[in-house]
Coordinates of C-alpha atoms and ligand atoms in Angstrom, one line a residue:
M771 CA -143.4 -55.2 -54.2
K772 CA -142.0 -58.1 -56.3
W773 CA -139.3 -55.8 -57.7
A774 CA -138.2 -54.9 -54.2
S775 CA -137.7 -58.5 -53.2
R776 CA -135.7 -59.1 -56.3
A777 CA -133.6 -55.9 -55.9
V778 CA -132.6 -56.3 -52.3
P779 CA -130.3 -59.4 -52.9
V780 CA -128.8 -57.7 -56.0
I781 CA -128.0 -54.5 -54.1
S782 CA -126.7 -56.5 -51.1
A783 CA -124.4 -58.5 -53.4
A784 CA -123.1 -55.3 -55.0
V785 CA -122.4 -53.7 -51.6
A786 CA -120.7 -56.8 -50.4
A787 CA -118.5 -56.9 -53.5
L788 CA -117.6 -53.2 -53.1
A789 CA -116.8 -53.8 -49.4
A790 CA -114.5 -56.8 -50.4
R791 CA -112.8 -54.6 -53.0
D792 CA -112.2 -51.8 -50.5
L793 CA -110.9 -54.2 -47.8
L794 CA -108.4 -55.8 -50.3
Q795 CA -107.1 -52.7 -52.0
R796 CA -104.0 -51.0 -50.5
D797 CA -104.1 -47.5 -52.1
H798 CA -106.5 -45.9 -49.7
A799 CA -106.2 -46.5 -46.0
L800 CA -109.5 -44.7 -45.4
L801 CA -111.3 -47.3 -47.5
R802 CA -109.4 -50.2 -46.0
N803 CA -110.5 -49.0 -42.6
F804 CA -114.0 -47.9 -43.5
P805 CA -115.1 -50.0 -46.5
V806 CA -118.0 -48.5 -48.6
I807 CA -118.9 -45.7 -46.2
G808 CA -115.4 -44.2 -46.6
R809 CA -116.4 -43.5 -50.2
A810 CA -118.8 -40.8 -48.9
R811 CA -115.7 -38.7 -48.2
Y812 CA -114.5 -38.9 -51.8
L813 CA -118.0 -38.0 -53.0
L814 CA -118.1 -35.0 -50.7
E815 CA -114.6 -33.9 -51.9
A816 CA -115.7 -34.1 -55.5
I817 CA -119.0 -32.1 -55.0
G818 CA -117.7 -29.9 -52.2
P819 CA -117.1 -26.8 -54.4
E820 CA -120.7 -27.0 -55.7
L821 CA -122.1 -27.6 -52.2
R822 CA -120.2 -24.6 -50.8
Q823 CA -121.2 -22.5 -53.8
Y824 CA -124.9 -23.1 -53.5
I825 CA -125.5 -23.7 -49.8
V826 CA -122.7 -22.6 -47.5
A827 CA -120.8 -19.6 -49.0
G828 CA -121.9 -16.1 -48.3
N829 CA -122.3 -13.4 -51.1
N830 CA -118.7 -12.2 -50.9
E831 CA -116.8 -15.3 -49.9
E832 CA -116.0 -17.3 -52.9
R833 CA -113.0 -16.9 -55.2
P834 CA -112.1 -16.2 -57.9
F835 CA -115.5 -14.6 -58.3
T836 CA -117.9 -14.1 -55.5
R837 CA -121.6 -14.9 -55.7
D838 CA -122.5 -11.2 -56.0
Q839 CA -120.0 -10.8 -58.8
R840 CA -121.2 -13.8 -60.7
R841 CA -124.8 -12.8 -60.2
W842 CA -124.0 -9.4 -61.6
I843 CA -122.4 -11.0 -64.7
Y844 CA -125.2 -13.5 -65.2
A845 CA -127.9 -10.9 -64.9
S846 CA -126.1 -8.5 -67.2
A847 CA -125.6 -11.2 -69.8
K848 CA -129.3 -12.0 -69.8
K849 CA -130.3 -8.4 -69.7
E850 CA -132.1 -9.1 -66.5
N851 CA -132.3 -6.7 -63.5
N852 CA -128.7 -6.5 -62.3
Y853 CA -129.4 -4.0 -59.5
F854 CA -128.9 -5.0 -55.8
G855 CA -131.5 -4.0 -53.2
F856 CA -131.1 -2.5 -49.7
G857 CA -127.6 -1.3 -50.0
T858 CA -124.1 -2.8 -50.0
D859 CA -123.3 -6.0 -48.0
N860 CA -119.6 -5.2 -48.4
D861 CA -117.8 -4.3 -45.2
I862 CA -116.8 -0.9 -46.5
E863 CA -116.0 0.7 -43.1
Y864 CA -113.6 -2.0 -41.9
T865 CA -111.9 -3.3 -45.1
P866 CA -108.4 -1.9 -45.6
G867 CA -107.6 -1.6 -49.3
Y868 CA -111.2 -0.9 -50.3
P869 CA -111.3 1.5 -53.3
I870 CA -113.8 4.4 -53.2
I871 CA -114.6 6.4 -56.3
K872 CA -115.3 10.1 -55.6
H873 CA -118.2 11.5 -57.6
R874 CA -118.3 15.3 -58.4
T875 CA -121.4 17.4 -57.7
F876 CA -120.9 19.7 -60.7
G877 CA -119.1 18.0 -63.6
R878 CA -118.7 18.6 -67.3
A879 CA -120.8 15.6 -68.2
V880 CA -124.5 15.5 -67.5
P881 CA -125.5 11.8 -67.3
P882 CA -128.9 10.8 -68.5
S883 CA -130.6 8.9 -65.6
S884 CA -132.6 6.1 -67.2
P885 CA -131.2 2.7 -66.2
T886 CA -130.8 1.6 -69.8
A887 CA -129.1 4.9 -70.9
G888 CA -125.6 4.3 -72.2
H889 CA -126.2 0.6 -73.0
E890 CA -125.8 1.1 -76.7
V891 CA -123.2 3.9 -76.5
E892 CA -119.9 3.1 -78.1
L893 CA -117.0 3.5 -75.8
P894 CA -113.9 3.6 -78.0
C895 CA -110.3 3.7 -76.7
A896 CA -108.9 7.1 -75.9
K897 CA -105.7 6.3 -77.8
V898 CA -105.2 5.2 -81.4
L899 CA -103.4 1.9 -81.4
G900 CA -100.1 2.1 -83.4
A901 CA -100.4 5.8 -84.2
A902 CA -97.5 6.9 -82.1
R903 CA -95.1 4.7 -84.1
G904 CA -96.8 5.4 -87.4
R905 CA -97.9 1.8 -88.1
P906 CA -99.7 1.7 -91.5
L907 CA -102.7 -0.2 -90.0
A908 CA -103.0 1.9 -86.8
F909 CA -106.6 2.1 -85.6
R910 CA -108.8 3.3 -82.7
P911 CA -110.2 0.2 -81.0
G912 CA -114.0 0.6 -80.9
S913 CA -114.4 -0.7 -77.4
V914 CA -112.4 -0.2 -74.2
V915 CA -113.6 -3.7 -73.1
N916 CA -112.3 -6.6 -75.2
I917 CA -112.1 -10.4 -74.9
S918 CA -108.9 -11.8 -73.5
G919 CA -106.8 -14.5 -75.1
M920 CA -108.2 -18.0 -74.5
S921 CA -107.1 -20.6 -77.0
F922 CA -109.2 -23.0 -79.0
G923 CA -108.1 -26.2 -77.2
S924 CA -108.4 -24.8 -73.7
L925 CA -111.9 -23.6 -74.7
S926 CA -114.3 -25.6 -76.8
G927 CA -114.9 -24.6 -80.4
R928 CA -118.5 -23.6 -79.6
A929 CA -117.3 -21.4 -76.7
V930 CA -114.7 -19.7 -79.1
E931 CA -117.5 -19.2 -81.6
A932 CA -119.9 -17.7 -79.1
L933 CA -117.2 -15.3 -78.0
N934 CA -116.3 -14.4 -81.5
R935 CA -119.9 -13.8 -82.5
G936 CA -120.4 -11.9 -79.2
A937 CA -117.4 -9.7 -80.1
A938 CA -118.9 -8.9 -83.5
L939 CA -122.3 -7.9 -81.8
A940 CA -120.6 -5.8 -79.1
G941 CA -118.1 -4.2 -81.6
C942 CA -115.0 -5.3 -79.6
L943 CA -111.9 -7.4 -80.3
Q944 CA -111.3 -11.0 -79.5
N945 CA -107.8 -12.1 -78.7
T946 CA -107.1 -15.6 -80.2
G947 CA -104.9 -16.8 -77.3
E948 CA -101.8 -18.8 -78.2
G949 CA -103.5 -21.8 -79.7
G950 CA -103.8 -20.4 -83.3
L951 CA -106.6 -19.0 -85.4
S952 CA -109.4 -21.6 -85.7
P953 CA -112.5 -21.7 -87.9
Y954 CA -114.4 -20.8 -84.8
H955 CA -112.6 -17.4 -84.7
R956 CA -114.0 -16.6 -88.1
N957 CA -117.6 -15.6 -87.3
G958 CA -117.4 -11.9 -87.7
G959 CA -115.6 -10.7 -84.7
E960 CA -112.3 -8.8 -85.2
L961 CA -109.2 -10.3 -83.8
V962 CA -105.9 -9.7 -82.0
F963 CA -103.7 -12.7 -83.1
Q964 CA -101.5 -13.9 -80.2
I965 CA -98.1 -15.4 -80.9
G966 CA -97.0 -17.7 -78.2
T967 CA -93.8 -19.6 -77.7
A968 CA -94.9 -22.5 -79.9
Y969 CA -95.9 -20.2 -82.8
F970 CA -99.1 -22.1 -83.3
G971 CA -100.8 -21.2 -86.5
C972 CA -97.6 -19.5 -87.8
R973 CA -95.0 -22.2 -87.6
D974 CA -93.3 -24.5 -90.1
E975 CA -93.1 -28.3 -90.0
R976 CA -90.2 -28.2 -87.5
G977 CA -92.0 -25.9 -85.1
R978 CA -90.0 -22.8 -86.1
F979 CA -91.7 -19.4 -86.5
S980 CA -92.7 -18.8 -90.2
L981 CA -93.2 -15.2 -91.3
A982 CA -94.8 -16.4 -94.5
R983 CA -97.4 -18.4 -92.7
L984 CA -98.2 -15.5 -90.4
K985 CA -98.7 -13.2 -93.4
D986 CA -100.9 -15.8 -95.0
L987 CA -103.0 -16.3 -91.9
I988 CA -103.6 -12.6 -91.3
A989 CA -104.4 -12.0 -95.0
G990 CA -107.4 -14.3 -94.6
A991 CA -108.8 -13.1 -91.3
P992 CA -109.9 -9.8 -89.6
V993 CA -106.7 -9.5 -87.6
R994 CA -106.2 -5.9 -86.3
A995 CA -103.1 -6.3 -84.2
L996 CA -100.4 -8.9 -83.1
E997 CA -99.7 -9.7 -79.5
I998 CA -96.5 -11.5 -78.5
K999 CA -97.2 -13.5 -75.4
L1000 CA -94.2 -13.3 -73.0
S1001 CA -96.2 -14.6 -70.0
Q1002 CA -99.5 -15.0 -68.4
G1003 CA -100.4 -14.0 -64.8
A1004 CA -101.5 -17.5 -63.7
K1005 CA -98.5 -19.4 -65.0
P1006 CA -95.6 -17.1 -65.9
S1007 CA -92.4 -18.6 -67.4
L1008 CA -94.1 -22.0 -67.7
G1009 CA -94.7 -23.8 -71.0
G1010 CA -97.8 -25.7 -71.6
L1011 CA -99.0 -29.2 -72.5
L1012 CA -102.1 -30.2 -74.4
P1013 CA -102.3 -34.0 -73.9
A1014 CA -102.5 -36.2 -76.9
A1015 CA -106.1 -37.1 -76.1
K1016 CA -107.2 -33.5 -76.6
V1017 CA -105.3 -33.0 -79.8
S1018 CA -108.2 -33.5 -82.2
A1019 CA -107.7 -33.2 -86.0
E1020 CA -109.3 -29.8 -85.8
I1021 CA -107.0 -28.5 -83.1
A1022 CA -104.0 -30.0 -84.9
A1023 CA -104.9 -28.2 -88.1
T1024 CA -105.4 -24.9 -86.3
R1025 CA -102.1 -25.2 -84.5
G1026 CA -100.1 -26.7 -87.3
I1027 CA -99.1 -29.8 -85.4
A1028 CA -99.6 -33.6 -85.7
P1029 CA -102.9 -34.9 -84.4
G1030 CA -103.1 -37.4 -81.5
Q1031 CA -99.7 -36.5 -80.0
D1032 CA -98.8 -34.5 -76.9
C1033 CA -98.6 -30.8 -77.8
V1034 CA -95.9 -29.0 -75.9
S1035 CA -95.4 -25.2 -75.7
P1036 CA -91.9 -24.3 -74.7
S1037 CA -91.3 -21.9 -71.8
R1038 CA -89.3 -19.4 -73.9
H1039 CA -89.4 -17.9 -77.4
A1040 CA -86.9 -19.0 -80.0
E1041 CA -87.1 -15.8 -82.0
F1042 CA -85.5 -13.5 -79.4
S1043 CA -83.6 -13.9 -76.2
D1044 CA -83.3 -10.3 -74.7
C1045 CA -85.0 -6.9 -74.9
D1046 CA -82.8 -5.8 -77.9
S1047 CA -83.7 -8.8 -80.0
L1048 CA -87.4 -8.6 -78.8
L1049 CA -87.6 -5.0 -80.1
D1050 CA -86.0 -6.0 -83.4
W1051 CA -88.6 -8.7 -83.8
V1052 CA -91.5 -6.3 -82.9
E1053 CA -90.3 -3.9 -85.6
L1054 CA -89.9 -6.7 -88.1
L1055 CA -93.5 -8.0 -87.5
A1056 CA -94.8 -4.4 -87.7
A1057 CA -92.9 -3.6 -90.9
E1058 CA -93.9 -6.9 -92.6
T1059 CA -97.6 -6.8 -91.7
G1060 CA -98.3 -3.1 -91.1
L1061 CA -100.2 -4.1 -87.9
P1062 CA -99.7 -2.6 -84.4
V1063 CA -97.6 -5.1 -82.3
G1064 CA -97.6 -5.4 -78.5
I1065 CA -96.6 -7.7 -75.7
K1066 CA -98.6 -9.5 -73.0
S1067 CA -96.8 -10.2 -69.8
A1068 CA -97.2 -10.8 -66.1
V1069 CA -95.0 -8.8 -63.8
G1070 CA -92.2 -10.1 -61.7
D1071 CA -88.6 -8.8 -61.7
L1072 CA -88.6 -5.2 -63.0
G1073 CA -85.2 -5.5 -64.8
F1074 CA -86.8 -6.5 -68.0
W1075 CA -89.1 -3.4 -68.0
D1076 CA -86.2 -1.0 -67.2
E1077 CA -84.2 -2.4 -70.0
L1078 CA -87.1 -2.4 -72.5
T1079 CA -88.1 1.2 -71.8
T1080 CA -84.5 2.4 -71.9
L1081 CA -84.0 0.8 -75.3
M1082 CA -87.3 2.2 -76.5
R1083 CA -86.3 5.7 -75.4
D1084 CA -82.8 5.5 -76.8
T1085 CA -83.3 3.6 -80.0
G1086 CA -86.7 4.6 -81.3
R1087 CA -87.9 1.0 -81.6
G1088 CA -90.9 0.1 -79.5
V1089 CA -94.0 -1.8 -78.7
D1090 CA -97.4 -0.3 -79.6
F1091 CA -99.2 -1.8 -76.6
V1092 CA -98.4 -3.5 -73.3
N1093 CA -101.0 -5.9 -71.9
I1094 CA -100.4 -6.6 -68.2
D1095 CA -101.9 -9.7 -66.7
G1096 CA -102.3 -9.9 -63.0
G1097 CA -101.2 -12.9 -60.9
E1098 CA -104.9 -13.3 -60.0
G1099 CA -105.6 -14.1 -63.6
G1100 CA -107.1 -17.3 -65.0
T1101 CA -105.8 -20.3 -66.9
G1102 CA -107.0 -23.5 -68.4
A1103 CA -104.6 -25.4 -66.2
A1104 CA -101.5 -24.6 -64.1
P1105 CA -99.6 -25.8 -61.0
L1106 CA -101.0 -24.4 -57.8
I1107 CA -97.8 -22.8 -56.7
F1108 CA -97.9 -20.7 -59.9
T1109 CA -101.5 -19.7 -59.7
D1110 CA -101.2 -18.8 -56.1
S1111 CA -97.7 -17.3 -55.7
V1112 CA -95.8 -16.4 -58.9
S1113 CA -96.1 -12.9 -60.4
L1114 CA -97.6 -9.8 -58.9
P1115 CA -101.3 -9.1 -58.6
F1116 CA -102.7 -6.7 -61.2
Q1117 CA -102.6 -3.3 -59.4
Q1118 CA -99.1 -3.8 -58.1
G1119 CA -97.6 -5.2 -61.3
F1120 CA -99.4 -2.7 -63.6
T1121 CA -98.3 0.4 -61.6
R1122 CA -94.7 -0.7 -61.5
V1123 CA -94.6 -1.1 -65.3
Y1124 CA -96.6 2.1 -65.9
R1125 CA -94.2 4.1 -63.7
T1126 CA -91.2 2.7 -65.7
F1127 CA -92.8 3.9 -68.9
A1128 CA -93.9 7.2 -67.5
E1129 CA -90.5 8.0 -66.0
K1130 CA -89.1 7.8 -69.5
D1131 CA -91.9 9.8 -71.0
L1132 CA -93.2 6.8 -73.0
H1133 CA -96.6 6.5 -71.3
E1134 CA -98.6 8.7 -73.7
Q1135 CA -97.2 6.8 -76.8
T1136 CA -98.1 3.4 -75.5
V1137 CA -101.5 1.8 -75.2
F1138 CA -101.9 0.1 -71.9
I1139 CA -104.2 -2.9 -71.5
G1140 CA -105.0 -4.7 -68.2
A1141 CA -106.4 -8.1 -67.2
G1142 CA -107.0 -9.9 -64.0
K1143 CA -110.6 -9.7 -62.8
L1144 CA -111.0 -6.4 -64.5
G1145 CA -114.4 -7.4 -66.0
L1146 CA -116.0 -6.1 -62.9
P1147 CA -116.8 -2.3 -63.0
D1148 CA -115.2 -1.4 -59.6
N1149 CA -111.9 -3.1 -60.5
A1150 CA -112.0 -1.7 -64.1
V1151 CA -112.5 1.9 -62.9
V1152 CA -109.4 1.6 -60.7
A1153 CA -107.5 0.2 -63.7
F1154 CA -108.5 3.1 -65.9
A1155 CA -107.5 5.6 -63.2
L1156 CA -104.1 3.9 -63.0
G1157 CA -103.5 4.3 -66.7
C1158 CA -105.2 1.4 -68.5
D1159 CA -106.6 2.4 -71.8
M1160 CA -108.5 -0.8 -72.3
V1161 CA -109.4 -3.9 -70.2
N1162 CA -109.5 -7.5 -71.3
V1163 CA -112.0 -9.9 -69.9
G1164 CA -111.3 -13.6 -69.8
R1165 CA -113.2 -15.6 -67.1
E1166 CA -115.9 -13.0 -66.8
A1167 CA -116.7 -13.6 -70.6
M1168 CA -116.7 -17.3 -69.8
L1169 CA -119.2 -16.7 -67.0
S1170 CA -121.4 -14.7 -69.4
I1171 CA -121.6 -17.7 -71.8
G1172 CA -122.6 -20.2 -69.1
C1173 CA -119.5 -21.1 -67.0
I1174 CA -120.6 -21.9 -63.4
Q1175 CA -117.1 -21.6 -61.8
A1176 CA -116.9 -25.4 -61.3
Q1177 CA -113.1 -25.0 -61.7
K1178 CA -112.7 -28.2 -63.7
C1179 CA -111.3 -26.6 -66.8
H1180 CA -108.1 -28.7 -66.5
T1181 CA -110.0 -32.0 -66.5
D1182 CA -111.9 -31.9 -69.8
T1183 CA -115.1 -32.5 -67.9
C1184 CA -116.4 -28.9 -67.9
P1185 CA -120.1 -29.4 -67.2
T1186 CA -121.2 -26.4 -69.3
G1187 CA -119.2 -27.2 -72.5
V1188 CA -117.1 -24.0 -72.2
A1189 CA -113.7 -25.6 -71.4
T1190 CA -113.8 -29.1 -72.8
Q1191 CA -113.3 -30.9 -76.1
N1192 CA -115.8 -33.6 -75.2
P1193 CA -118.5 -33.5 -77.9
W1194 CA -121.3 -34.7 -75.5
L1195 CA -120.5 -31.8 -73.1
T1196 CA -120.1 -29.1 -75.8
R1197 CA -123.3 -29.9 -77.6
G1198 CA -125.3 -28.1 -74.8
L1199 CA -123.7 -24.8 -75.6
D1200 CA -125.6 -22.9 -78.3
P1201 CA -123.1 -20.4 -79.8
T1202 CA -125.8 -18.0 -81.2
L1203 CA -127.7 -17.7 -77.9
K1204 CA -124.5 -17.4 -75.9
A1205 CA -123.0 -14.8 -78.3
A1206 CA -125.9 -12.5 -77.4
R1207 CA -125.2 -13.0 -73.7
A1208 CA -121.5 -12.2 -74.1
A1209 CA -122.4 -9.1 -76.0
N1210 CA -125.0 -8.0 -73.4
Y1211 CA -122.4 -8.5 -70.7
I1212 CA -119.8 -6.4 -72.5
R1213 CA -122.2 -3.7 -73.3
T1214 CA -123.4 -3.5 -69.7
L1215 CA -119.8 -3.3 -68.4
R1216 CA -119.1 -0.5 -70.8
R1217 CA -122.4 1.2 -69.7
D1218 CA -121.4 1.0 -66.0
L1219 CA -117.9 2.4 -66.8
L1220 CA -119.5 5.3 -68.7
K1221 CA -122.0 5.9 -65.9
V1222 CA -119.2 6.0 -63.3
A1223 CA -117.1 8.3 -65.4
E1224 CA -120.1 10.7 -65.8
A1225 CA -120.8 10.6 -62.1
C1226 CA -117.2 11.8 -61.6
G1227 CA -117.8 14.6 -64.2
M1228 CA -115.9 13.0 -67.1
E1229 CA -117.0 11.9 -70.5
H1230 CA -115.0 8.7 -70.7
P1231 CA -113.5 6.2 -68.2
G1232 CA -110.0 6.9 -69.5
L1233 CA -110.3 10.4 -68.1
I1234 CA -110.7 9.3 -64.5
D1235 CA -107.5 10.2 -62.7
T1236 CA -105.8 8.8 -59.7
D1237 CA -107.1 11.7 -57.5
T1238 CA -110.6 10.5 -58.2
V1239 CA -110.1 7.2 -56.3
E1240 CA -109.2 6.8 -52.7
I1241 CA -108.1 3.6 -50.9
L1242 CA -109.6 3.1 -47.5
D1243 CA -107.1 2.2 -44.7
G1244 CA -109.9 1.2 -42.4
R1245 CA -112.7 3.1 -40.7
T1246 CA -111.1 6.5 -40.2
A1247 CA -108.5 7.1 -42.9
S1248 CA -107.9 6.8 -46.6
T1249 CA -105.1 7.6 -49.1
P1250 CA -105.5 8.9 -52.7
L1251 CA -104.7 6.3 -55.3
R1252 CA -102.0 8.6 -56.6
E1253 CA -100.1 8.5 -53.3
V1254 CA -100.6 4.7 -52.8
Y1255 CA -98.8 4.0 -56.1
G1256 CA -96.4 7.0 -56.1
Y1257 CA -97.8 8.5 -59.4
R1258 CA -96.9 12.1 -60.4
P1259 CA -99.7 14.5 -61.4
G1260 CA -101.0 13.7 -64.8
W1261 CA -99.8 10.1 -64.8
G1262 CA -102.6 7.6 -65.7
L1263 CA -104.1 10.0 -68.3
P1264 CA -103.9 10.1 -72.1
S1265 CA -102.0 13.0 -73.7
A1266 CA -103.8 16.4 -73.9
T1267 CA -104.4 15.9 -77.6
D1268 CA -105.9 12.4 -77.0
R1269 CA -108.1 13.8 -74.2
T1270 CA -109.5 16.6 -76.4
E1271 CA -110.3 14.1 -79.1
I1272 CA -112.0 11.5 -76.9
V1273 CA -114.1 14.2 -75.3
R1274 CA -115.1 15.4 -78.8
L1275 CA -116.0 11.8 -79.8
M1276 CA -117.9 11.1 -76.7
T1277 CA -120.0 14.3 -76.6
A1278 CA -120.9 13.8 -80.3
E1279 CA -121.9 10.2 -79.4
A1280 CA -123.3 9.9 -75.9
P1281 CA -126.7 11.3 -75.1
Q1282 CA -126.6 14.0 -72.5
G1283 CA -129.2 14.1 -69.8
G1284 CA -130.9 17.1 -68.3
S1285 CA -133.4 18.5 -66.0
A1286 CA -136.4 20.8 -66.5
T1287 CA -135.3 24.4 -67.6
P1288 CA -134.2 26.6 -64.6
S1289 CA -136.9 28.6 -62.9
P1290 CA -136.9 32.4 -63.3
T1291 CA -135.4 32.8 -59.8
A1292 CA -132.5 30.4 -60.3
A1293 CA -129.1 31.8 -59.5
G1294 CA -126.5 32.1 -62.3
Ligands
LIG83 C1 -109.4 -21.1 -70.0 C2 -108.4 -20.0 -70.1 C3 -107.4 -20.0 -71.1 C4 -106.5 -19.0 -71.3 N1 -105.6 -19.1 -72.3 C5 -104.7 -18.1 -72.5 C6 -103.9 -18.0 -73.6 O1 -104.0 -18.8 -74.6 N2 -103.0 -16.9 -73.7 C7 -103.0 -16.0 -72.8 O2 -102.2 -15.0 -72.9 N3 -103.8 -16.0 -71.7 C8 -104.7 -17.0 -71.5 N4 -105.5 -17.0 -70.5 C9 -105.4 -15.8 -69.5 C10 -106.5 -14.8 -69.9 O3 -106.3 -14.3 -71.2 C11 -106.4 -13.6 -68.9 O4 -105.2 -12.9 -69.1 C12 -106.6 -13.9 -67.4 O5 -107.5 -15.0 -67.3 C13 -107.0 -12.7 -66.6 O6 -108.2 -12.2 -67.0 P1 -109.6 -12.6 -66.2 O7 -109.4 -12.3 -64.8 O8 -110.6 -11.6 -66.8 O9 -109.9 -14.0 -66.5 C14 -106.4 -18.0 -70.3 C15 -107.4 -18.0 -69.3 C16 -108.3 -18.9 -69.1 C17 -109.3 -18.9 -68.0
LIG84 S1 -117.9 -24.4 -65.7 FE1 -116.1 -25.0 -64.5 S2 -114.9 -26.3 -65.8 FE2 -116.3 -25.2 -67.1 S3 -115.2 -23.3 -67.8 FE3 -116.3 -22.8 -65.9 S4 -114.9 -23.1 -64.3 FE4 -114.1 -24.2 -66.1

């Protein structure tokens, strides 16, 4: 008990000092009025999200990802049992806007029924990227699920490495994000190189775009396509700032900037200023590199899309792919007003853009990619029905490598080492182990998409049409997805030629299930 008699005066003195400090400070009225105990409020505010997550929130309450959604991702990533028992706890009957997928009793595809069936099946894109415009390096992406752009800088090097190795294992593409192509992106996974407004990785000493540097960069890395970033759902039309403290020598070298100085991304591109000059630049990049070239954008005013598609139709220039990011999408850091209120949510934004392309008959020549919580099978199925050929997964991929949705990505204090440059915090993230998790998650998502397609009688999720999904209006009524978004028959599907080819590929690849042979008395 001697230690206690010594400790009591020390603790009392510390509390008294803290109380004196609280009483004398002027910044916080709460602490002036309630010295010491007022601090409990700040503590609760700091750990509130975690407390709600583990103790208070229900299975479907949290955002961006509910507990059920995270549980499904974590279990899929660890190849654990990701089934749910006893039936849905979603309020299907009374939730307007709830999508229902309509299975078919007799369909062309006969799904095998073992729970692991389809896990190893490849699920390639139903369109060949760049083929419609004759790009020399056109290719069929091997996976309809790919990793969304998240820069080295906003993610740790180890997280980027885990995702790149995971992409290699799962046979999918990893988008570099706008922060350049780092050594962590060179671990076997194939890449889409994103070109942002600051031209990181392909800029000269004065920050101007350098075609020579771009060509050098892609000559030494497995880059399969180029993506010009126009905007991102969580922060459209905003530039970015990586504070000096985070600009390590490694990040500086990857981006082509000076270390230890604030790193600013402008809000607009310098290489083009309207649709006409954008299309010229797209064609220049494609001609110089041979790669398919596309754009990533959030959706706000439709004038841009009208003008772009009119020029594509009338001049023969064009983008090979369009990647639409929903306003519900993620970011490393953005002002609240932008994350909450600027740019349309995925379904509304995507369908407006798709319609603009389809009205000008450009939809079958363009590969459509979607992002915005599409790493969950139910959301992804609706996206495919609406015309997506592929989905990109950002935060879901982060969850698969250990993110716990602490939402501190902007503070450099990410507790799981995913979104921080702090060496102490990143050392806990083992890239090899987490790569396997990312790959397991991606394979499971693909498997679920294939299973749902087969339940609807189709061989591939890209063949699910807008009449296969209905949107519930409440307990007693529902509207076909086609009517909800004003689609004409056939919109949302690849061309007849592409459909035939993907069915051929899938039936050669996917194991078909079956039953016992029919009895002698069976009809037909
Ligand atoms: C940490 C983080 C960093 C991101 N960095 C980029 C980026 O560099 N370029 C970009 O186009 N989008 C970026 N995004 C957006 C994602 O690529 C994606 O479009 C968005 O999060 C929606 O997908 P999700 O709902 O699957 O996360 C980032 C998102 C996160 C969470
Ligand atoms: S654990 Fe939290 S801080 Fe880290 S990446 Fe996930 S949401 Fe961001």
